[in-house]
Coordinates of C-alpha atoms in Angstrom, one line a residue:
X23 CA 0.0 0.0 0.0
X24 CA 2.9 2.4 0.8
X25 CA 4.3 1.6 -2.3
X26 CA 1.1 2.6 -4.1
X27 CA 0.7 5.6 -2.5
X28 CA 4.3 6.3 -3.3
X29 CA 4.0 5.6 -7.1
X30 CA 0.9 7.9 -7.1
X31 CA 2.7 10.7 -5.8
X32 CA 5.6 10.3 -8.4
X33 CA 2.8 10.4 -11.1
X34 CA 1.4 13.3 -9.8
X35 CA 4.4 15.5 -9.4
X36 CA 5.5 14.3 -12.9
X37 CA 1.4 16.1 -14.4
X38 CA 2.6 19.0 -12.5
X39 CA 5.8 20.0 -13.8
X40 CA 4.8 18.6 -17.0
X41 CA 7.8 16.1 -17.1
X42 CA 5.8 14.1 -19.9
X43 CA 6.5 16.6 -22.4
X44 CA 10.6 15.7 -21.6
X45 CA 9.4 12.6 -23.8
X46 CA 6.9 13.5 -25.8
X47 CA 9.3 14.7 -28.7
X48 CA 11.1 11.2 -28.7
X49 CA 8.2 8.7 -27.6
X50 CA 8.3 5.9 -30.4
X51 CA 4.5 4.9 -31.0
X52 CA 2.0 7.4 -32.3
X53 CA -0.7 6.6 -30.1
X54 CA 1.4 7.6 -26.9
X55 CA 2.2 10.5 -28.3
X56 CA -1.1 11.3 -29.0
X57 CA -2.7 10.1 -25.6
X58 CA 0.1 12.6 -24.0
X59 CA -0.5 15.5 -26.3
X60 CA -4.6 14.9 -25.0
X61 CA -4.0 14.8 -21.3
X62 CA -1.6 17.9 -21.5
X63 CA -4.0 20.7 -22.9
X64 CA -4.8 23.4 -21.1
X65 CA -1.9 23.6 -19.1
X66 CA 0.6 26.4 -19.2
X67 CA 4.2 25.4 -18.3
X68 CA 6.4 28.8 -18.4
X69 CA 9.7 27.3 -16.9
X70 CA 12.2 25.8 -19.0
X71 CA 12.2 21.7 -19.0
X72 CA 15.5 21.9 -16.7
X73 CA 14.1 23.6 -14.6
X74 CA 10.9 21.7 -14.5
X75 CA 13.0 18.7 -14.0
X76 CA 14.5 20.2 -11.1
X77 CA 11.6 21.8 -8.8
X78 CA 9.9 17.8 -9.2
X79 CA 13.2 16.3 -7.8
X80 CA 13.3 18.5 -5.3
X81 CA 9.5 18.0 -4.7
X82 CA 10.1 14.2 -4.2
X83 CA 12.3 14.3 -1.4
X84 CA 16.0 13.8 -0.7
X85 CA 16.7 10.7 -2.6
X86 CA 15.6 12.4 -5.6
X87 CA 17.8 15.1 -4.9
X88 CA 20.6 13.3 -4.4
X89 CA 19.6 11.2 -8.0
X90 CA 19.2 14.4 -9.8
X91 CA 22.9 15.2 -8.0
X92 CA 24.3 12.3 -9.7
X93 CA 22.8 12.6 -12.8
X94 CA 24.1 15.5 -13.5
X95 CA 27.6 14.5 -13.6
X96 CA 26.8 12.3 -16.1
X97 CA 27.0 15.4 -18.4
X98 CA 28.1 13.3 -21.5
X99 CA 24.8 11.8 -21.6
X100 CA 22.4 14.4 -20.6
X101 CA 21.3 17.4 -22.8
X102 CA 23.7 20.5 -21.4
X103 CA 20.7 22.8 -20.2
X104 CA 19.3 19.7 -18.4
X105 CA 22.8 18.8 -16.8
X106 CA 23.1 22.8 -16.2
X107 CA 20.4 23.0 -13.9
X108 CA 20.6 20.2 -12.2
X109 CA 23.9 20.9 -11.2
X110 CA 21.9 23.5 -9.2
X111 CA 20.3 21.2 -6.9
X112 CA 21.5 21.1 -3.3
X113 CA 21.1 19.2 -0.1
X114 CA 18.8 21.7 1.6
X115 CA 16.1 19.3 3.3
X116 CA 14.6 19.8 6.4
X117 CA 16.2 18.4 9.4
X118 CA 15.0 15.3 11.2
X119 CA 13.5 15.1 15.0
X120 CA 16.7 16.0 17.0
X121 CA 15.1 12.7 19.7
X122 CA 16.3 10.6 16.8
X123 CA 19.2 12.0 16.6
X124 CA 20.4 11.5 19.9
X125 CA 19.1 7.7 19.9
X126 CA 20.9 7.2 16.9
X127 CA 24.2 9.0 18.8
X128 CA 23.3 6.5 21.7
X129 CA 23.0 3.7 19.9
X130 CA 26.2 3.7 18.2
X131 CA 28.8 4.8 20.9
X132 CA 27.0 3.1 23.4
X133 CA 26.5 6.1 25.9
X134 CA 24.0 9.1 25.8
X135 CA 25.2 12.4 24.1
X136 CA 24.8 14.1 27.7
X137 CA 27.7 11.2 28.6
X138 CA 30.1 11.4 26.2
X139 CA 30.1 15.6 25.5
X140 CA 30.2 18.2 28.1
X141 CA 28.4 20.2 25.5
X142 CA 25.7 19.1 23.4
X143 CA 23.9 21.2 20.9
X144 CA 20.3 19.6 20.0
X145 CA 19.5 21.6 17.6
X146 CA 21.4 21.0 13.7
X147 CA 23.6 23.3 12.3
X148 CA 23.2 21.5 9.0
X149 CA 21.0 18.9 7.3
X150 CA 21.0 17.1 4.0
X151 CA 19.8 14.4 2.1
X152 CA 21.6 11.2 3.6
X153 CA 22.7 13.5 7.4
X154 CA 22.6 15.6 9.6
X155 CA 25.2 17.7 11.4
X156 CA 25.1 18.6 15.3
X157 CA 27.9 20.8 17.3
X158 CA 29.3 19.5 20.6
X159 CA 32.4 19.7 22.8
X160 CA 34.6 16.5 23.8
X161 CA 35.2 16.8 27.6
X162 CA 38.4 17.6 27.0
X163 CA 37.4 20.8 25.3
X164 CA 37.5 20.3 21.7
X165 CA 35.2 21.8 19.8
X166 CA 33.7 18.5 18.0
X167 CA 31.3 17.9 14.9
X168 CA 28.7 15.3 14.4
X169 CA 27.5 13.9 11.5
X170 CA 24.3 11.4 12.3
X171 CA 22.6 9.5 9.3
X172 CA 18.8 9.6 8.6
X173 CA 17.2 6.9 10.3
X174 CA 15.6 4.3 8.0
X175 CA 17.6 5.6 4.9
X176 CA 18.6 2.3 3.9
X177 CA 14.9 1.0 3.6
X178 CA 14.0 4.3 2.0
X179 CA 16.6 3.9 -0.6
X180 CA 15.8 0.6 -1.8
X181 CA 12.1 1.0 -2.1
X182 CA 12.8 4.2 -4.4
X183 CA 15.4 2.6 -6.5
X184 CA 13.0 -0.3 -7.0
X185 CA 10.8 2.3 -8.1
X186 CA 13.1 3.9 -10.4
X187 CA 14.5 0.7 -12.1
X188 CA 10.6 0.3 -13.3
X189 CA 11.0 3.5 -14.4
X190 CA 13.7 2.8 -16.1
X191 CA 12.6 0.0 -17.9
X192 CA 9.4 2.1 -19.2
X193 CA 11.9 5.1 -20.3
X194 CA 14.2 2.1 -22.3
X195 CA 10.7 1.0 -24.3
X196 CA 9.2 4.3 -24.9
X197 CA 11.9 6.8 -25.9
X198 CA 14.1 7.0 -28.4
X199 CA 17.0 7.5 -26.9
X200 CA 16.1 5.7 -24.1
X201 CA 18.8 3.0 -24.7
X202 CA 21.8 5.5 -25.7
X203 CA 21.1 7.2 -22.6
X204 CA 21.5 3.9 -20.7
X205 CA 19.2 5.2 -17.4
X206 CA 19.5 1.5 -16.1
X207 CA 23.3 2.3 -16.1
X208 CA 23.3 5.4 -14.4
X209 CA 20.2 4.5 -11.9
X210 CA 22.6 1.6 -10.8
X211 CA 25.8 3.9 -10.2
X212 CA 23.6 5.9 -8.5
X213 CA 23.1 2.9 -6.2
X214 CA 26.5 2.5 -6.0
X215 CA 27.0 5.9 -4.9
X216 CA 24.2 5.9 -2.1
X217 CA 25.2 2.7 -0.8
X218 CA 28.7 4.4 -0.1
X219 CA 27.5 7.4 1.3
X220 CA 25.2 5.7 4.0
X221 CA 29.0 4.1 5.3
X222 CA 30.1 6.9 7.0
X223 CA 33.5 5.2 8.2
X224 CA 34.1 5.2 5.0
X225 CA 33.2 9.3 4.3
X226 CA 36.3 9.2 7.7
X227 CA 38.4 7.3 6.0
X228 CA 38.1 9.5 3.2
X229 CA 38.7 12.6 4.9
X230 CA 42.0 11.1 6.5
X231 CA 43.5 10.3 3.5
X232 CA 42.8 13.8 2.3
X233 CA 43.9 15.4 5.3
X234 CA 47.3 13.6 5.3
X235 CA 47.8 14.5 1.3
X236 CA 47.2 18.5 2.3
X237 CA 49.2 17.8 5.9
X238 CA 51.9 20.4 4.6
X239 CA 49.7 22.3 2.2
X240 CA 48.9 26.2 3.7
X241 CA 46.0 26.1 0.9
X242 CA 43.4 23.6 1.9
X243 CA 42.0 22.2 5.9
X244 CA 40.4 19.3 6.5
X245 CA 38.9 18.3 9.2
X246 CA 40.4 15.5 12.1
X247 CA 38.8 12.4 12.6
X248 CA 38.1 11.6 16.1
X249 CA 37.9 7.8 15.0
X250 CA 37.3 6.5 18.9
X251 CA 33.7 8.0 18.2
X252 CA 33.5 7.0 14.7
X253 CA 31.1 4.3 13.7
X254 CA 29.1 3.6 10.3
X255 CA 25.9 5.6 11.2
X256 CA 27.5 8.6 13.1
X257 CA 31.1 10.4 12.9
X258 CA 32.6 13.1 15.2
X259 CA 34.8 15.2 13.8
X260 CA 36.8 18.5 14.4
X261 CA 34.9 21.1 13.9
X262 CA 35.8 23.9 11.3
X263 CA 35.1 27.0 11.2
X264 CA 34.9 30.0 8.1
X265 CA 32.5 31.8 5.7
X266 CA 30.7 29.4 2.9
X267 CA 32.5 30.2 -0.4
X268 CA 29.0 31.5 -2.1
X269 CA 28.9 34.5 0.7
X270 CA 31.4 36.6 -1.3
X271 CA 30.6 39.7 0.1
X272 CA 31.3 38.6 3.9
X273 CA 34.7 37.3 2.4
X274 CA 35.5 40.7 0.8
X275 CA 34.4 42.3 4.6
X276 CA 36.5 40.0 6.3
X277 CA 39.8 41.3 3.9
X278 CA 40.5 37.9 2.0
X279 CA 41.9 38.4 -1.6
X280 CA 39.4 36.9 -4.0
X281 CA 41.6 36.6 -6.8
X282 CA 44.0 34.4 -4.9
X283 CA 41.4 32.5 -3.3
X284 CA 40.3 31.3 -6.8
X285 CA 43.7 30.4 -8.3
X286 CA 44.0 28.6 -5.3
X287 CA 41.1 26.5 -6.0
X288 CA 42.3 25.2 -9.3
X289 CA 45.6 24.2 -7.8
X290 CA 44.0 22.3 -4.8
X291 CA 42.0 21.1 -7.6
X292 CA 44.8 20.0 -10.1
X293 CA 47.1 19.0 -7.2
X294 CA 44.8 16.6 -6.1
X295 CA 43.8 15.2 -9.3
X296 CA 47.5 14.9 -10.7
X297 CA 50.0 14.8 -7.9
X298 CA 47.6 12.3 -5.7
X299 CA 44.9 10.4 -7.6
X300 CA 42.7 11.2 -5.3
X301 CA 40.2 13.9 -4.9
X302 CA 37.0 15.5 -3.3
X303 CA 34.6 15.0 -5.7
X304 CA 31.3 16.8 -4.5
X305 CA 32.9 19.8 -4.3
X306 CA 29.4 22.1 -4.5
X307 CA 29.3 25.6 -3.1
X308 CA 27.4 23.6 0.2
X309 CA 30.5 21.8 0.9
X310 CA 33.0 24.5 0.7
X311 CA 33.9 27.5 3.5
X312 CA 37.0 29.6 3.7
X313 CA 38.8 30.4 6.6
X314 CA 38.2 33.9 8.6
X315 CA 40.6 32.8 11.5
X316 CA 43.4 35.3 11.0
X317 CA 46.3 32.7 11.4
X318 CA 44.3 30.9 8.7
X319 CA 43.1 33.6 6.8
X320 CA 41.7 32.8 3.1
X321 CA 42.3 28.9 3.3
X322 CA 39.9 26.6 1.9
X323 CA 38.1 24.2 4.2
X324 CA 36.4 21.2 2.4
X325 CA 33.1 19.2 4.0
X326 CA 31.1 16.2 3.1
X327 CA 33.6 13.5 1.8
X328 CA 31.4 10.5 0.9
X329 CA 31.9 10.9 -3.0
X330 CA 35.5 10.7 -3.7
X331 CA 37.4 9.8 -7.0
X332 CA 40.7 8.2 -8.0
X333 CA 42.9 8.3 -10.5
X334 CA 45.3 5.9 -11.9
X335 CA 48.5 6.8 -13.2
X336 CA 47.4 5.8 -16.5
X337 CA 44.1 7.7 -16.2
X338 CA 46.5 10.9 -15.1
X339 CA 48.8 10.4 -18.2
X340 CA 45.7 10.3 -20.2
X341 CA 44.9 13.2 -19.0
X342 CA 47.6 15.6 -18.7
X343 CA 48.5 14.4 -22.3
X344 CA 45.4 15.5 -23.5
X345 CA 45.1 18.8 -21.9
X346 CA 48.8 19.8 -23.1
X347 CA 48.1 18.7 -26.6
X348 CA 45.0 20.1 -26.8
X349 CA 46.4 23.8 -25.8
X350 CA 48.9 23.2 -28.0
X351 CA 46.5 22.6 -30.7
X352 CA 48.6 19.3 -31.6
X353 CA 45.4 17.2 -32.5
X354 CA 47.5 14.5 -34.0
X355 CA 48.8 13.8 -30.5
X356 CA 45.3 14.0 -29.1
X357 CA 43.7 11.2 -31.3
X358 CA 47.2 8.6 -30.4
X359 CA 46.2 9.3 -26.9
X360 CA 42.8 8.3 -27.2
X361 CA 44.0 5.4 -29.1
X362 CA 46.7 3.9 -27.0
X363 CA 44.4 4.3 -23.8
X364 CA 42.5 1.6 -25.4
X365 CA 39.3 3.4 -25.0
X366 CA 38.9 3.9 -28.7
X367 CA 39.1 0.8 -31.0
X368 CA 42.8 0.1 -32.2
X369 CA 41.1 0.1 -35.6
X370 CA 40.6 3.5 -35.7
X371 CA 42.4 5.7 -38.2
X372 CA 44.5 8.2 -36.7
X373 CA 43.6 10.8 -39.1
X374 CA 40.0 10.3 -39.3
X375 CA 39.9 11.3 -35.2
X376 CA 42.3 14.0 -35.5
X377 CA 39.9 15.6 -38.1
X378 CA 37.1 15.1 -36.0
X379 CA 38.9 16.8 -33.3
X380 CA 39.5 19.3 -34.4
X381 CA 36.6 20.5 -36.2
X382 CA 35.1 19.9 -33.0
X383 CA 37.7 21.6 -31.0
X384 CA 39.1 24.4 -33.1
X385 CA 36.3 26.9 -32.5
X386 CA 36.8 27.1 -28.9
X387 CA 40.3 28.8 -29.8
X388 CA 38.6 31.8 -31.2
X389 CA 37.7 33.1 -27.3
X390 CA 40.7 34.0 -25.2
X391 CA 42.1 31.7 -23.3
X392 CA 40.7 32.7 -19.9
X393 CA 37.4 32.1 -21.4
X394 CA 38.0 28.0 -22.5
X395 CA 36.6 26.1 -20.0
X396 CA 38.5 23.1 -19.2
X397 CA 34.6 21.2 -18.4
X398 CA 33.7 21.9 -21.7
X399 CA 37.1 20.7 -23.5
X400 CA 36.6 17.3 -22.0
X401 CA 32.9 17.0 -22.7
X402 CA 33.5 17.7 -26.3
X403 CA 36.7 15.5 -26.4
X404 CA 33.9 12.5 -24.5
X405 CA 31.4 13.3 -27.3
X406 CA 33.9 13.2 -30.2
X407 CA 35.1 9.8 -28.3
X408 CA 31.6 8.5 -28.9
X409 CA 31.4 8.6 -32.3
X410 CA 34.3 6.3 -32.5
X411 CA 32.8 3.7 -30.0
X412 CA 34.8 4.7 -27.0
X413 CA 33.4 3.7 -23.6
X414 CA 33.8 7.0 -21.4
X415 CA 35.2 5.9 -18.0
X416 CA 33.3 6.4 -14.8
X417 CA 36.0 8.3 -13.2
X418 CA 36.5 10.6 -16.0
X419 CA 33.2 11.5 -15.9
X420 CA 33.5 12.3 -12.4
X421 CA 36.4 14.4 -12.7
X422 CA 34.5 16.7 -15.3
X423 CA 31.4 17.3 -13.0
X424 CA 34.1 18.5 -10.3
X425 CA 36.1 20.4 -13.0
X426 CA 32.9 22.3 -14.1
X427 CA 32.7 22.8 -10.4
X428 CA 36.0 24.4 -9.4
X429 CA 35.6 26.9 -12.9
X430 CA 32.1 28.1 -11.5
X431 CA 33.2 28.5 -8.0
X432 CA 36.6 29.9 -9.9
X433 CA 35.5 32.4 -11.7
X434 CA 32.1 33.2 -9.2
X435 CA 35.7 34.9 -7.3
X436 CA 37.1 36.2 -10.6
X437 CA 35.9 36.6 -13.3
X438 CA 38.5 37.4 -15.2
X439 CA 40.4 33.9 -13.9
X440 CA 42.4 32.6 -16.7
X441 CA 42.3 28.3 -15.7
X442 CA 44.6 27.9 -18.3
X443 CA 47.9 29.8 -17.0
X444 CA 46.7 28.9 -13.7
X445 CA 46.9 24.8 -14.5
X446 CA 49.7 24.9 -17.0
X447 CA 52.5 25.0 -14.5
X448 CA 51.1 22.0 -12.5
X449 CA 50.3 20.0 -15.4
X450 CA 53.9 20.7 -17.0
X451 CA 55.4 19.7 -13.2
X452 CA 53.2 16.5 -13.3
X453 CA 54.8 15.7 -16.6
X454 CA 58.6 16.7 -15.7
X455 CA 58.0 14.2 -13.0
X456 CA 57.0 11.6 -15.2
X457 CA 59.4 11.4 -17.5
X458 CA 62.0 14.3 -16.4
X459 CA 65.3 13.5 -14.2
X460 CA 63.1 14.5 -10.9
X461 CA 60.2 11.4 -12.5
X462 CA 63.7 9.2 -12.4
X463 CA 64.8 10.9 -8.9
X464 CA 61.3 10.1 -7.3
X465 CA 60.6 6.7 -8.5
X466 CA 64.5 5.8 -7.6
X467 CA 63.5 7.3 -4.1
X468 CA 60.2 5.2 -3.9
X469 CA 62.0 1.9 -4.8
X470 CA 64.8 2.5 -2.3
X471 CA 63.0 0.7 0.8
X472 CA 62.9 -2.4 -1.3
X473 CA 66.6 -2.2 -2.9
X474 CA 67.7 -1.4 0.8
X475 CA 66.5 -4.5 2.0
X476 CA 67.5 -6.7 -0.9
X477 CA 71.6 -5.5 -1.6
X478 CA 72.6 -6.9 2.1
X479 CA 71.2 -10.0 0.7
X480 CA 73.2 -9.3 -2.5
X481 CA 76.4 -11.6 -2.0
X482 CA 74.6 -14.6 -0.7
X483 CA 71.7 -14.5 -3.3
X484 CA 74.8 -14.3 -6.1
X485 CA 76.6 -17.1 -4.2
X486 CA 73.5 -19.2 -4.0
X487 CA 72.6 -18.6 -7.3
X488 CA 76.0 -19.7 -8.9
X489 CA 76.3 -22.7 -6.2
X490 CA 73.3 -23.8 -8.1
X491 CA 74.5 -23.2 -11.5
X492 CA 77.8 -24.7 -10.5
X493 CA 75.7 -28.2 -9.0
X494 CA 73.1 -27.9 -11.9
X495 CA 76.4 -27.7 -14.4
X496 CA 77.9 -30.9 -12.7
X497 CA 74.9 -32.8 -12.9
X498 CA 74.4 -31.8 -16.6
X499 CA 78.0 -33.4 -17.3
X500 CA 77.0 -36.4 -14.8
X501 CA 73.4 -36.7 -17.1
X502 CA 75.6 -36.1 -20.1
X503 CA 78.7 -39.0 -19.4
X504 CA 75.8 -41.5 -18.1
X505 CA 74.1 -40.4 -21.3
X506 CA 77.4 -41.3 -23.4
X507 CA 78.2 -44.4 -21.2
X508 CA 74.5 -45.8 -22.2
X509 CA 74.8 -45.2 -25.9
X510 CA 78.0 -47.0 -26.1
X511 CA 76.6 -49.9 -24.3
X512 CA 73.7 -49.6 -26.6
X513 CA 76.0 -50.0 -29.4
X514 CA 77.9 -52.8 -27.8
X515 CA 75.1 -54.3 -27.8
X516 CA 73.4 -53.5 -31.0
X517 CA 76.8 -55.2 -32.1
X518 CA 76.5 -58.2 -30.1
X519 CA 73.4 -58.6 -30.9
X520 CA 74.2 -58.4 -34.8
X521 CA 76.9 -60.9 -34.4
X522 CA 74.5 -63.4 -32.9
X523 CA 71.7 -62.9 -35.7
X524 CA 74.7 -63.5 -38.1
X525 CA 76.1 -66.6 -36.6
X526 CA 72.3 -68.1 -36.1
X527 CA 71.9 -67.2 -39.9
X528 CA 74.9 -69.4 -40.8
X529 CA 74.1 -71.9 -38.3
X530 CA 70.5 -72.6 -39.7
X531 CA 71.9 -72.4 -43.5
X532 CA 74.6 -74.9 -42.4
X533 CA 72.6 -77.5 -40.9
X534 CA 70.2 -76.8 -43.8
X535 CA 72.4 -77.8 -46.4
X536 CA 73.6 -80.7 -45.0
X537 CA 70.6 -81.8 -44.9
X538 CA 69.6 -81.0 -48.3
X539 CA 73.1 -83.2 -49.1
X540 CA 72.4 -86.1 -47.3

């Protein structure tokens, strides 16, 4: 019955914002498009379809946000004003009963709030689709943060992903793009994603490894883990304060320097991406303050790490290839590197995707440079990709939604923010280290724990390997004169033997002709 009730409310909120007519272009069989065309007179929808989309997500509660979240980093399969406006959507949901809250706190560190805190605020500071956020202080005095998942949100997940799989399946039939658009695909990385975010050890562990890349770094803060109060439904952490990056006229009051403030944000952004593999991808203006403290004045402070990606050092070769190439408007190099990732078929003629490149590419050069935006060079380079057949990886995909990120928040600060002489240097560093002297320096550096332990070991490994060559060598010769000593006694023998036949075949010719003479 709930589920009922549940459906009907999806139907409803999809007549209202007049999500049908999102379909109604493409739908395959006349007599749906028809029937739809029908139903829908009379009603005046002003709002663009974006939009529409977005106001009936939000509508439908925080699971829907959070889909509509992860749909829109799927940019190389959605329509760009679509993808544009969801990207707007944020975690702004009403809190949940603070009681709650402190039974889940309870339940999970095994003691009452009023126990384990000499301050406890009941009230949230914060709430969002998956948690909620409550202030406190350890007894020791530390100013704490605590992050408490929705109650139930594990049931309420899996009911509305059943529900969306149908829907799914109905979009797959109906549309005509249904099946290029792959919506099973991305419903189930949207799974994925939940499922992740509702382990919030894993969001810690997250947040540790970031912290301990950025230990040394005066650009970006993360928060500390108190992991003795850690479990999967509820975190404690240090608690940050600064000004949320969208407020930029309390950051101008408060004296930082916008313009550094966004150069800064690329590099944190390429550092991570290039130097580390590894970086914060939900990086929305929700999840990002800056520092007012005056010893910490204008440093980022990141929030909210349950969506991180990583990079291989293949993926990052790919990459910074790509980007250099492409600035350098070398789109012969562009199309090899698309070909020896192996994402487009070997098959493909080199020539035939450097042409495409660039006729896709080559406009973009007639704005200034600090007008390219590095999100939109990768989308085109994904949808040029597709033509050829080429599988866009997840992580790639992930990387451009947090790109397109970083320029907006970028260039929100500055608008005159030129990404490209900001990245360049990093990029060209990431590659010196690659394949430079200081690539050779740092990879002789990383291997020198292992050498270390094995040229001690040096002289008796030789010794033992030539004792063996030296035995091994002596029983070749004692296989080989055995070998010899058996093929001459085979011979003797094949002699022998030959002499016997012989005498028995005079023996029997003898006997038989004296017989034949008597």
């Amino acid at each position: 019955m709930l589920k009922f009730f549940r459906l009907t409310k999806i139907v409803l909120v999809v007549w209202r914002y007049g999500l049908d007519q999102l379909l109604l272009s493409s739908f395959k069989y006349r007599g749906v498009k028809w029937l739809v065309r029908f139903i829908t007179l009379g009603r005046r929808l002003q709002q663009p379809r974006g939009e529409r989309l977005r106001l009936a997500l939000e509508t439908l509660g925080p699971i829907f946000v959070k889909f509509g979240q992860v749909l829109s980093t799927r940019r190389d399969l959605m329509p760009p004003d679509i993808a544009d406006e969801l990207a707007k959507l944020q975690d702004q949901v009403p809190p949940f009963d603070s009681d709650l809250a402190v039974r889940e706190i309870t339940r999970a560190l095994g003691a009452s709030p009023e126990q384990i805190f000499s301050h406890f605020e009941r009230k949230p500071v914060a709430s969002a689709s998956i948690a909620q956020v409550h202030f406190a202080e350890l007894k020791d005095g530390r100013q704490v943060a605590i992050k408490v998942l929705r109650p139930g949100m594990a049931k309420v997940i899996d009911e509305d992903l059943a529900l969306m799989r149908t829907a799914a399946v109905w979009v797959e039939r109906l549309w005509a793009d249904g099946k290029r658009l792959k919506p099973l695909e991305v419903i189930n990385e949207f799974d994925k994603y939940l499922h992740d975010e509702l382990d919030l050890m894993r969001e810690a562990a997250n947040a540790s490894q970031l912290r301990r890349n950025f230990s040394r770094s005066p650009l970006l803060r993360i928060p500390e883990m108190h992991w003795d109060y850690c479990r999967e439904n509820v975190i404690v952490m240090e608690r940050m304060r600064g000004i949320p990056i969208s407020q930029i006229e309390r950051m101008r009051q408060a004296a930082i320097d916008l313009k550094k403030l966004s150069r800064d944000g690329v590099e944190i952004f390429f550092t991570q991406v290039f130097r580390d593999g590894f970086f914060h991808a939900d990086m929305h203006p929700g999840n990002i303050y800056v520092s007012d403290d005056p010893a910490t004045l204008g440093q980022y402070i990141a929030l909210d790490f349950g969506i991180v990606g990583t990079l291989s050092d293949f993926d990052k070769d790919y990459l910074a290839q790509n980007f250099l190439a492409f600035f350098q408007r070398d789109y012969k190099r562009v199309a090899e590197a698309h070909i020896e990732s192996g994402w487009v078929p070997k098959a493909t003629r080199v020539d035939e995707l450097e042409a495409a490149i660039r006729s896709t590419c080559e406009p973009i050069f007639d704005k200034p440079l600090k007008d390219i935006s590095f999100g939109h060079v990768l989308l085109r380079l994904f949808q040029t990709s597709r033509r050829f057949n080429v599988e866009i990886q997840p992580q790639l995909v992930l990387l451009q939604k947090t790109l397109l990120n970083i320029e907006g928040l970028g260039r929100q600060l500055d608008p005159e923010l030129d990404l490209w002489k900001t990245a360049k240097p990093i990029l060209e560093k990431w590659m010196d280290r690659q394949v430079g002297w200081q690539g050779l320096h740092d990879r002789l550096r990383k291997e020198a724990p292992r050498w270390a332990k094995l040229v001690p070991q040096m002289p008796r490994l030789v010794h033992t390997v030539l004792s063996q060559r030296a035995e091994w060598g002596e029983q070749q010769h004692r296989r080989e004169k055995l070998l010899r000593q058996l093929l001459h006694e085979q011979r003797r023998t094949n002699h022998m033997l030959g002499m016997l036949i012989a005498f028995s075949v005079g023996m029997i010719l003898g006997i038989t002709a004296v017989l034949v003479w008597w």
